[in-house]
Coordinates of C-alpha atoms in Angstrom, one line a residue:
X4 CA 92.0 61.0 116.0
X5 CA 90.4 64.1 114.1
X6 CA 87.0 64.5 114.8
X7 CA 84.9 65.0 111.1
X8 CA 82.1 67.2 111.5
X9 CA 79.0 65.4 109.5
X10 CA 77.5 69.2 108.4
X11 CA 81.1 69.3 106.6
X12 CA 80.7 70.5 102.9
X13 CA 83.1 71.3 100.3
X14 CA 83.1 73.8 98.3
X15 CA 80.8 72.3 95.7
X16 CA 78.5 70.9 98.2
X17 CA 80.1 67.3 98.4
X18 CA 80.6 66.3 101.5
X19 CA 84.2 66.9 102.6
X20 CA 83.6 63.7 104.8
X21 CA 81.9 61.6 101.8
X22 CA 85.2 62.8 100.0
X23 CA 87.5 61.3 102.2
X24 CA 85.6 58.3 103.1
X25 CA 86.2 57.5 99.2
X26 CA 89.7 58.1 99.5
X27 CA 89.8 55.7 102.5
X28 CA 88.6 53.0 100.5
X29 CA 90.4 53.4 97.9
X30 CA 94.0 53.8 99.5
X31 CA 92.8 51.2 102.4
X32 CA 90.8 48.7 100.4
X33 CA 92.9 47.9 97.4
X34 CA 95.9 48.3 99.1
X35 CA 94.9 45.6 101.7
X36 CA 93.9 43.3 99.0
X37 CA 97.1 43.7 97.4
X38 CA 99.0 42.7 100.6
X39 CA 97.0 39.8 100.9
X40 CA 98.1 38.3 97.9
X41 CA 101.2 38.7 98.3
X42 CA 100.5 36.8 102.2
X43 CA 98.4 34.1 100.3
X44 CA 101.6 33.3 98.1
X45 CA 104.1 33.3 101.1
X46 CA 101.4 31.0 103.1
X47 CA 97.8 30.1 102.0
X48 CA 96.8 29.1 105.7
X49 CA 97.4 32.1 107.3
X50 CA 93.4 32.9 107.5
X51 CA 92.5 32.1 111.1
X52 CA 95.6 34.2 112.8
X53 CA 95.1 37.2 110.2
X54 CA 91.5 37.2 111.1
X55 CA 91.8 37.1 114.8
X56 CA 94.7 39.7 114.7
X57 CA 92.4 42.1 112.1
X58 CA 89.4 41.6 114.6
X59 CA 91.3 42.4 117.8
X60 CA 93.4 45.4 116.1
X61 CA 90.3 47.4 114.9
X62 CA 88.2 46.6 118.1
X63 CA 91.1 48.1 119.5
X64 CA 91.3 51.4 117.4
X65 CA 87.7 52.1 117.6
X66 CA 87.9 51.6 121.0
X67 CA 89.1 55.4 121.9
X68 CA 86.5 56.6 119.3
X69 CA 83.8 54.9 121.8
X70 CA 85.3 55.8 124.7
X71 CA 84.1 59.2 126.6
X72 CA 87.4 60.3 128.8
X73 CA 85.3 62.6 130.7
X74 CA 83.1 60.4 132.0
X75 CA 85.9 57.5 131.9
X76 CA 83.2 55.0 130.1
X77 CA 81.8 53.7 127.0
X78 CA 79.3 55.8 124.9
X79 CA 75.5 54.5 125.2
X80 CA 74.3 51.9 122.9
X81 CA 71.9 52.3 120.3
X82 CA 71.8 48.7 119.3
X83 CA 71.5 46.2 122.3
X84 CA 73.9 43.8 123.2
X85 CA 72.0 40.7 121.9
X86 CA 71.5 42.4 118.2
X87 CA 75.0 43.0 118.3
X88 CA 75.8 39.1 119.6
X89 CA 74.0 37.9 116.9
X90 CA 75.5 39.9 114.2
X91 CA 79.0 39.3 115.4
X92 CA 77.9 35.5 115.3
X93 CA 77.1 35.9 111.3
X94 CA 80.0 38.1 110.7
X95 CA 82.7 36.0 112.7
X96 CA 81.9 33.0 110.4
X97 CA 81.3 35.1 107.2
X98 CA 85.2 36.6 107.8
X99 CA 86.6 33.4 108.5
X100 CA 85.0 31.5 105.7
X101 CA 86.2 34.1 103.1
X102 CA 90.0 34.2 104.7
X103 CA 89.6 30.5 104.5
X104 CA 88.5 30.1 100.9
X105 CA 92.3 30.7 100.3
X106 CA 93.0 27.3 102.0
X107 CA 91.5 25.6 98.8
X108 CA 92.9 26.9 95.6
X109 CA 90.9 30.1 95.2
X110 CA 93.0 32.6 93.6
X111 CA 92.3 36.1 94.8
X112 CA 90.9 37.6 91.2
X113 CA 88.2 34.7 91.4
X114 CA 87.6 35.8 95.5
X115 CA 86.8 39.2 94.7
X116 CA 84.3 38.3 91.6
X117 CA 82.3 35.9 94.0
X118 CA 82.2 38.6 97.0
X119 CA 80.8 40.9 94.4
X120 CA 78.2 38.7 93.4
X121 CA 75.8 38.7 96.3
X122 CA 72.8 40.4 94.9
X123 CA 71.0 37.1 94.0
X124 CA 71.3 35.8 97.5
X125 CA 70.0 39.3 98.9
X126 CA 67.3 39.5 96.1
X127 CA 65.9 35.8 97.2
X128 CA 66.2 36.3 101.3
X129 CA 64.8 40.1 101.1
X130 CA 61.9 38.7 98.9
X131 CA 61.1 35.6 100.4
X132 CA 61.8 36.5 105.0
X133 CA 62.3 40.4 104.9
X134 CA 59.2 41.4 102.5
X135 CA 61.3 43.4 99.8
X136 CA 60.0 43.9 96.2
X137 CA 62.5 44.3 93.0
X138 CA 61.5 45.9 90.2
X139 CA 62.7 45.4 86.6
X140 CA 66.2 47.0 87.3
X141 CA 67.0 44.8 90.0
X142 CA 65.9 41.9 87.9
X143 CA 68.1 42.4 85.2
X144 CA 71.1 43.4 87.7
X145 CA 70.5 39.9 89.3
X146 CA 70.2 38.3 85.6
X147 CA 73.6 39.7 84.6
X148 CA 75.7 38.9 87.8
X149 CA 74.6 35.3 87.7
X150 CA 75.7 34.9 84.4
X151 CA 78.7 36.3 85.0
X152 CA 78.9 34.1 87.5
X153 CA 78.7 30.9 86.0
X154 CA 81.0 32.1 83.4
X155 CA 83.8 32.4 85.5
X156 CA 82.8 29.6 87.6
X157 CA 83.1 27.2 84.3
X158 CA 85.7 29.2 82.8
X159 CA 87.7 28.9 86.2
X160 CA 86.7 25.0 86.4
X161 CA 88.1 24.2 82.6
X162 CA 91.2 25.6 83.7
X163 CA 92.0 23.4 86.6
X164 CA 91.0 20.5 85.6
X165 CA 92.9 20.8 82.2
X166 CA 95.6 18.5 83.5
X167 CA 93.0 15.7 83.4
X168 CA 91.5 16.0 79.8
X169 CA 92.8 13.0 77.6
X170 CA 93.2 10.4 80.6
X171 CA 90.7 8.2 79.4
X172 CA 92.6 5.6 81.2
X173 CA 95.3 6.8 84.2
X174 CA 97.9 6.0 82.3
X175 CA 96.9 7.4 79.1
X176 CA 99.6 10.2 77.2
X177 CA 98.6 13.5 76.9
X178 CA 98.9 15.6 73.7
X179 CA 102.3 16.6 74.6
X180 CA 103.4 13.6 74.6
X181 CA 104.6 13.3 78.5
X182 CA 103.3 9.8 80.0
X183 CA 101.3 10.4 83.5
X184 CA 101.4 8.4 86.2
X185 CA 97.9 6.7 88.7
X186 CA 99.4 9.3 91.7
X187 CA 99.6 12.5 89.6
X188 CA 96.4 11.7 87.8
X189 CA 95.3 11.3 91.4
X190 CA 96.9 14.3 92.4
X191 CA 95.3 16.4 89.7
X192 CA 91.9 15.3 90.5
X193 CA 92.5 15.9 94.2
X194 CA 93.1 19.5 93.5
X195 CA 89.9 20.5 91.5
X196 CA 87.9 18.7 94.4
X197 CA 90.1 20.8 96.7
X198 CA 89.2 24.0 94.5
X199 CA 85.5 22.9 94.3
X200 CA 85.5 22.3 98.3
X201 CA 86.8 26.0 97.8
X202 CA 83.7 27.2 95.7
X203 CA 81.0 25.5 97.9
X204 CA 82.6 27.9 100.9
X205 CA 82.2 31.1 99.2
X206 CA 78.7 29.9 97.8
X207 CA 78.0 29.6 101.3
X208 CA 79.7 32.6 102.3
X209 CA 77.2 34.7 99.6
X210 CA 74.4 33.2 101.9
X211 CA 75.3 34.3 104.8
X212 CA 76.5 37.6 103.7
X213 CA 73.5 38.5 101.9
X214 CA 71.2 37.9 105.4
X215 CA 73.7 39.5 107.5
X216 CA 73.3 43.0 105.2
X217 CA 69.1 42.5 105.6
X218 CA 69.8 42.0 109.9
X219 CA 72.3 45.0 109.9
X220 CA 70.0 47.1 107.4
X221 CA 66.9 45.9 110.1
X222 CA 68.8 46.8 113.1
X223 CA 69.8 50.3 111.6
X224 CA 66.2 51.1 110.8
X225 CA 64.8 49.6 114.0
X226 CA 67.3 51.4 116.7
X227 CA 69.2 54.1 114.6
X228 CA 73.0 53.7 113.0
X229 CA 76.4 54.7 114.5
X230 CA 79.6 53.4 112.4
X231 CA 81.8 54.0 115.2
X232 CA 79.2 51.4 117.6
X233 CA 79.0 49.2 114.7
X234 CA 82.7 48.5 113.7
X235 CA 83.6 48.6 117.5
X236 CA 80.8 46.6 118.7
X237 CA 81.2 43.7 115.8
X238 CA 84.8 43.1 115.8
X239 CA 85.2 43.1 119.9
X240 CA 82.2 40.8 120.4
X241 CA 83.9 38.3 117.8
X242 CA 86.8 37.7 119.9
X243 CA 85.3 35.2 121.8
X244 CA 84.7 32.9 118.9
X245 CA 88.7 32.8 118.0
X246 CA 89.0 30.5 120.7
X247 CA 87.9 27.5 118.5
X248 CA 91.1 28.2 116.5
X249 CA 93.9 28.6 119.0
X250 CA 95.6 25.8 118.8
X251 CA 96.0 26.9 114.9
X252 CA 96.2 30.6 115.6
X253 CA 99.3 30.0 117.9
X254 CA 100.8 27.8 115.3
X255 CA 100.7 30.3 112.1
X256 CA 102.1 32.9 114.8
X257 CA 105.0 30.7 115.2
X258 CA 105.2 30.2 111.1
X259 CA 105.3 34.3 111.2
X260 CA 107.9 34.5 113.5
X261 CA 110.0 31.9 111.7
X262 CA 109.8 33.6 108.5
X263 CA 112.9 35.0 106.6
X264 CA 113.8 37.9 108.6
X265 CA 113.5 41.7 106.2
X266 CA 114.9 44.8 106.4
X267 CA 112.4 47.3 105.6
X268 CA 114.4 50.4 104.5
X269 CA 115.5 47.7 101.5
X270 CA 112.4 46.7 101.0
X271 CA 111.0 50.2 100.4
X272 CA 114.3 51.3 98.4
X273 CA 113.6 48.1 95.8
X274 CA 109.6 49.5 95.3
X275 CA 110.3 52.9 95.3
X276 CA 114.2 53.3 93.3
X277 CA 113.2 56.7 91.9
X278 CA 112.3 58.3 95.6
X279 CA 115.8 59.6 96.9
X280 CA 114.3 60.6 100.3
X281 CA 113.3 57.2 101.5
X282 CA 116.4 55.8 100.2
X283 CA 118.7 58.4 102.2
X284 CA 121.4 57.4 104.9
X285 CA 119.6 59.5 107.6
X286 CA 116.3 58.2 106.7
X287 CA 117.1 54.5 106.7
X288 CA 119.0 55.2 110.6
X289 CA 115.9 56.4 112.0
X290 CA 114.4 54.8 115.2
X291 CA 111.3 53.0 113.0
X292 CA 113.5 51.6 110.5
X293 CA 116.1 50.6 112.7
X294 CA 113.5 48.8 115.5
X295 CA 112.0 47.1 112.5
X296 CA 115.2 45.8 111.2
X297 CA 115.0 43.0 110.6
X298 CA 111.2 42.0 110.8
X299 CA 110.0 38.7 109.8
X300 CA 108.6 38.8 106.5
X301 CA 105.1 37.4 107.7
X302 CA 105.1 39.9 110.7
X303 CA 105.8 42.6 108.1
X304 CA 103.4 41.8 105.8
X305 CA 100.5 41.3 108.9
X306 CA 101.2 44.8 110.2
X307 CA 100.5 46.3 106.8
X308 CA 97.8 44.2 106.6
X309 CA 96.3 45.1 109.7
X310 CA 96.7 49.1 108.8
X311 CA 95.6 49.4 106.1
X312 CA 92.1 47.2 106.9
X313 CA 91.5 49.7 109.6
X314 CA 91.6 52.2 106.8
X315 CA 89.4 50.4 104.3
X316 CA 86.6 49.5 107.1
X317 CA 86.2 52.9 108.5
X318 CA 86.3 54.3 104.9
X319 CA 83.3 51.8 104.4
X320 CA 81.5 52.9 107.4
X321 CA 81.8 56.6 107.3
X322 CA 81.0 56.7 103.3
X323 CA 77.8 54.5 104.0
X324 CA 76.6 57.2 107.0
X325 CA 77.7 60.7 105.2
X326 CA 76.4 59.6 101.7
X327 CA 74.1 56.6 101.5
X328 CA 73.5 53.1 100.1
X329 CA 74.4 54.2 96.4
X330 CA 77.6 56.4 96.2
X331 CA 79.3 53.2 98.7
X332 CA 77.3 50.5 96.6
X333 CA 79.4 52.2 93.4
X334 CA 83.0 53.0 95.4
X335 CA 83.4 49.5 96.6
X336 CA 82.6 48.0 92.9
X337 CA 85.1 50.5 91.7
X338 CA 87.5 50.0 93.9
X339 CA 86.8 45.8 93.6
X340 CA 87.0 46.1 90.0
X341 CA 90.7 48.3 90.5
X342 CA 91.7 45.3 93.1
X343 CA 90.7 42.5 90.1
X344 CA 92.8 44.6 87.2
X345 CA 96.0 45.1 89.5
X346 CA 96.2 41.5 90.9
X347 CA 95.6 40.1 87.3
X348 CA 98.4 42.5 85.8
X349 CA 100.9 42.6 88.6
X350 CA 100.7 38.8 90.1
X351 CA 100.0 37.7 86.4
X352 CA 97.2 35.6 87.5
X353 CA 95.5 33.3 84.4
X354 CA 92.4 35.0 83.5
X355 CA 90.9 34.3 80.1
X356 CA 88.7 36.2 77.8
X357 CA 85.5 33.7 79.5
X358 CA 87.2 35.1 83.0
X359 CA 87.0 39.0 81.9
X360 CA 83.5 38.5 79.9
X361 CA 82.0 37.0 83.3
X362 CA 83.6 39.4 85.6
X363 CA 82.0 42.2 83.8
X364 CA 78.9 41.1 83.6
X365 CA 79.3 40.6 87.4
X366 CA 80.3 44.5 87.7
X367 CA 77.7 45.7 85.2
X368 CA 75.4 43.7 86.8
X369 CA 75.6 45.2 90.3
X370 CA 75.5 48.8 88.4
X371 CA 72.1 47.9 87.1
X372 CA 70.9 46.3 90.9
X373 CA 71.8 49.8 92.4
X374 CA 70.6 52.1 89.6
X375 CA 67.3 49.8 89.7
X376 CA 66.3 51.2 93.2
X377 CA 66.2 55.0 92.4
X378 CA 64.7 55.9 96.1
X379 CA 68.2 54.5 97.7
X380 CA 70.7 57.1 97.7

């Protein structure tokens, strides 16, 4: 692991640091939204095992970036133990709730739009239990991403329960003309309560992610920030907590396992036709390709999974320290935004103009919210 100097500056006084940080997220973050997708279509109920196996594999990383090998033990603390217990307490359930939204008919467009819609949740605990004040900025930031919100909420509710407009009766016809039976009139209903169950979750998930950034934004101020401590500190004290889920953890393992079996040197060859190098005898007979071949498809799509969310978390964490509340507050909208574009285009997931008219205002919204607090950079 390079070591990044924080007095680091380019050329044009940007920190190199800050620079790669961005480039992190960008590369780690939208990359490991894409490859969740595509896990959420081979199984929606993966969350549990994928969240326990993301926990344990970046505790695991930032292990050696806490660890001082002359001394042969961990570095100092600057937040104690029971700060960090009760963090990892909020954040275990805020990660498993989000993973689990999946479970219940949330596609991932509408998943991103609600997890970048916290500001009212933050605006309403900050004012009422942490003793922030807003200004008109902020106001108007919060004003546009609960519209937005709505918007797609209603515009995402219209769509599944289309099935059931015209059954004034259960066995009423439709205006195509095909007859419905009482079980799939059932069945349609069944799934918007499923998707609503869904909505209530990440609702709830806003909550608790909005008093989980005031705690960590308290904790910082009170004791001092480290991102290596913090993304070390979180994920390993976490662990514990997966034990609720074995029994179901142990079964999507098996699910992995019994996956169609890939070859990844065919894999890369069908993405990437144009690049020769990859798709060369002598490459594709190399040790990596050849221990990977075959891989279950799950297990495949896990270990990329897993990769590139240690990329995307670290990018977070080192932007955040090197340059501030703002610059990360407008990468991760970008790079959300650039996550929502490519799963609508490439997955061709249903998103009306009511969908895009809502998600931007939820963007444009969280623009205004950080531009509205000039002193936070």
């Amino acid at each position: 692991c390079v070591e990044m100097k924080a007095n680091s500056d380019s050329s044009d006084g940007v920190p190199i640091r800050a620079v790669m940080a961005i480039l992190l997220i960008i590369f780690g973050c939208v990359s490991n939204s894409f490859v969740l997708e595509i896990m959420i279509r081979k199984s929606q109920t993966l969350g549990n095992a994928l969240t326990f196996l993301q926990f344990a594999f970046v505790a695991f990383i930032t292990f050696f970036l806490n660890f001082d090998f002359k001394a042969m033990k961990l570095h100092k603390l600057k937040i104690p133990p029971r700060v960090y217990i009760f963090i990892t307490a909020i954040f275990f359930f805020l990660s498993v709730a989000n993973n689990k939204a999946f479970d219940y008919e949330i596609s991932q467009p509408i998943h991103m739009v609600f997890r970048s819609s916290s500001l009212l949740a933050s605006l309403i605990l900050g004012f009422l239990f942490f003793g922030k004040k807003y200004n008109k900025g902020h106001i108007w930031g919060i004003l546009f991403v609960t519209v937005g919100i709505i918007i797609v909420t209603f515009a995402e509710y219209q769509r599944k329960s289309q099935k059931l407009k015209g059954c004034d009766g259960c066995d009423s016809i439709p205006e195509n003309g095909n007859s419905k039976t009482q079980e799939e009139n059932d069945y349609d209903a069944n799934k918007v309560a499923v998707w609503a169950t869904g909505i209530v979750i990440l609702t709830i998930s806003l909550l608790f992610s909005a008093f989980l950034g005031h705690v960590q934004e308290w904790s910082y101020r009170t004791y001092g920030k480290d991102w290596r401590e913090g993304v070390f500190y979180t994920h390993l004290f976490s662990l514990p907590y997966f034990l609720f889920f074995y029994q179901d953890i142990l079964y999507h393992f098996r699910l992995c396992s019994e996956s169609e079996p890939i070859y990844v040197a065919d894999r890369i060859a069908e993405a990437f036709p144009s690049f020769t190098l990859l798709n060369s005898k002598w490459v594709q007979d190399q040790f990596l390709f050849q221990m990977f071949n075959p891989i279950p498809e799950l297990w495949f799509y896990m270990i990329l999974n897993l990769i590139t969310q240690v990329f995307c978390i670290i990018g977070v964490y080192i932007l955040t320290e090197s340059a501030g509340t703002l610059t990360t507050t407008l990468t991760l909208t970008f790079r959300k935004f650039l996550s929502l574009v490519l799963s609508i285009i490439y997955f061709r997931n249903p998103f009306s103009v009511s969908h895009w008219v809502g998600s931007i205002l939820v963007f444009l919204g969280g623009f205004l919210y950080v531009f509205g607090n000039p002193s936070k950079r």
